[in-house]
């Protein structure tokens, strides 16, 4: 599953929990995250767990 997250304008701990649960249940990639979402992922250290790619095309091939 690929989430095209470029239009995300707000993300909090609830959103992060949902992303981490998706990661646990399926092959999951986040593509083109907005600066807001990318900041949350990096600050919490979730970037070490989640697969984040700068574009949808790169997420497809990851």
PDB file of C-alpha atoms in Angstrom:
ATOM      1  CA  UNK A   1       0.000   0.000   0.000  1.00  0.00           C
ATOM      2  CA  UNK A   2       1.286   3.456  -0.865  1.00  0.00           C
ATOM      3  CA  UNK A   3       0.022   6.597   0.828  1.00  0.00           C
ATOM      4  CA  UNK A   4       0.521   9.709  -1.302  1.00  0.00           C
ATOM      5  CA  UNK A   5       0.890  12.145   1.595  1.00  0.00           C
ATOM      6  CA  UNK A   6       1.730  15.340  -0.241  1.00  0.00           C
ATOM      7  CA  UNK A   7      -1.499  17.093   0.713  1.00  0.00           C
ATOM      8  CA  UNK A   8      -1.359  16.365   4.453  1.00  0.00           C
ATOM      9  CA  UNK A   9      -1.653  19.675   6.321  1.00  0.00           C
ATOM     10  CA  UNK A  10      -1.956  18.360   9.864  1.00  0.00           C
ATOM     11  CA  UNK A  11      -0.658  15.241  11.584  1.00  0.00           C
ATOM     12  CA  UNK A  12      -0.537  14.406  15.275  1.00  0.00           C
ATOM     13  CA  UNK A  13       0.109  11.366  17.439  1.00  0.00           C
ATOM     14  CA  UNK A  14      -3.143   9.772  16.282  1.00  0.00           C
ATOM     15  CA  UNK A  15      -2.057   9.982  12.647  1.00  0.00           C
ATOM     16  CA  UNK A  16       1.379   8.637  13.524  1.00  0.00           C
ATOM     17  CA  UNK A  17      -0.171   5.713  15.388  1.00  0.00           C
ATOM     18  CA  UNK A  18      -2.324   4.905  12.357  1.00  0.00           C
ATOM     19  CA  UNK A  19       0.736   4.956  10.082  1.00  0.00           C
ATOM     20  CA  UNK A  20       2.685   2.679  12.404  1.00  0.00           C
ATOM     21  CA  UNK A  21      -0.231   0.241  12.635  1.00  0.00           C
ATOM     22  CA  UNK A  22      -0.492   0.143   8.844  1.00  0.00           C
ATOM     23  CA  UNK A  23       3.202  -0.633   8.718  1.00  0.00           C
ATOM     24  CA  UNK A  24       2.654  -3.580  11.066  1.00  0.00           C
ATOM     25  CA  UNK A  25      -0.170  -5.109   9.039  1.00  0.00           C
ATOM     26  CA  UNK A  26       0.914  -4.703   5.398  1.00  0.00           C
ATOM     27  CA  UNK A  27       3.713  -3.641   3.090  1.00  0.00           C
ATOM     28  CA  UNK A  28       3.301   0.097   3.508  1.00  0.00           C
ATOM     29  CA  UNK A  29       5.122   3.089   2.043  1.00  0.00           C
ATOM     30  CA  UNK A  30       4.631   6.813   2.453  1.00  0.00           C
ATOM     31  CA  UNK A  31       5.204   8.824  -0.716  1.00  0.00           C
ATOM     32  CA  UNK A  32       5.859  12.538  -1.111  1.00  0.00           C
ATOM     33  CA  UNK A  33       5.119  13.469   2.503  1.00  0.00           C
ATOM     34  CA  UNK A  34       4.264  17.083   3.180  1.00  0.00           C
ATOM     35  CA  UNK A  35       6.776  19.030   5.288  1.00  0.00           C
ATOM     36  CA  UNK A  36       4.386  18.774   8.252  1.00  0.00           C
ATOM     37  CA  UNK A  37       4.150  14.990   8.094  1.00  0.00           C
ATOM     38  CA  UNK A  38       7.843  14.546   7.361  1.00  0.00           C
ATOM     39  CA  UNK A  39       8.712  16.654  10.409  1.00  0.00           C
ATOM     40  CA  UNK A  40       6.494  14.524  12.654  1.00  0.00           C
ATOM     41  CA  UNK A  41       7.993  11.308  11.300  1.00  0.00           C
ATOM     42  CA  UNK A  42      11.565  12.532  11.791  1.00  0.00           C
ATOM     43  CA  UNK A  43      11.094  14.141  15.215  1.00  0.00           C
ATOM     44  CA  UNK A  44       9.559  10.983  16.648  1.00  0.00           C
ATOM     45  CA  UNK A  45      12.140   8.666  15.089  1.00  0.00           C
ATOM     46  CA  UNK A  46       9.467   6.882  13.074  1.00  0.00           C
ATOM     47  CA  UNK A  47      11.635   7.408   9.976  1.00  0.00           C
ATOM     48  CA  UNK A  48      13.695   4.463  11.240  1.00  0.00           C
ATOM     49  CA  UNK A  49      10.596   2.258  11.024  1.00  0.00           C
ATOM     50  CA  UNK A  50       8.459   3.625   8.205  1.00  0.00           C
ATOM     51  CA  UNK A  51       9.424   3.545   4.531  1.00  0.00           C
ATOM     52  CA  UNK A  52       9.294   7.124   3.268  1.00  0.00           C
ATOM     53  CA  UNK A  53      10.081   8.039  -0.345  1.00  0.00           C
ATOM     54  CA  UNK A  54      10.088  11.484  -2.004  1.00  0.00           C
ATOM     55  CA  UNK A  55       7.805  10.447  -4.896  1.00  0.00           C
ATOM     56  CA  UNK A  56       5.064   7.950  -5.627  1.00  0.00           C
ATOM     57  CA  UNK A  57       7.182   6.387  -8.371  1.00  0.00           C
ATOM     58  CA  UNK A  58      10.049   5.791  -5.951  1.00  0.00           C
ATOM     59  CA  UNK A  59       7.655   4.310  -3.403  1.00  0.00           C
ATOM     60  CA  UNK A  60       6.420   1.844  -6.034  1.00  0.00           C
ATOM     61  CA  UNK A  61       9.914   0.555  -6.667  1.00  0.00           C
ATOM     62  CA  UNK A  62      11.081   0.526  -3.045  1.00  0.00           C
TER      63      UNK A  62
END
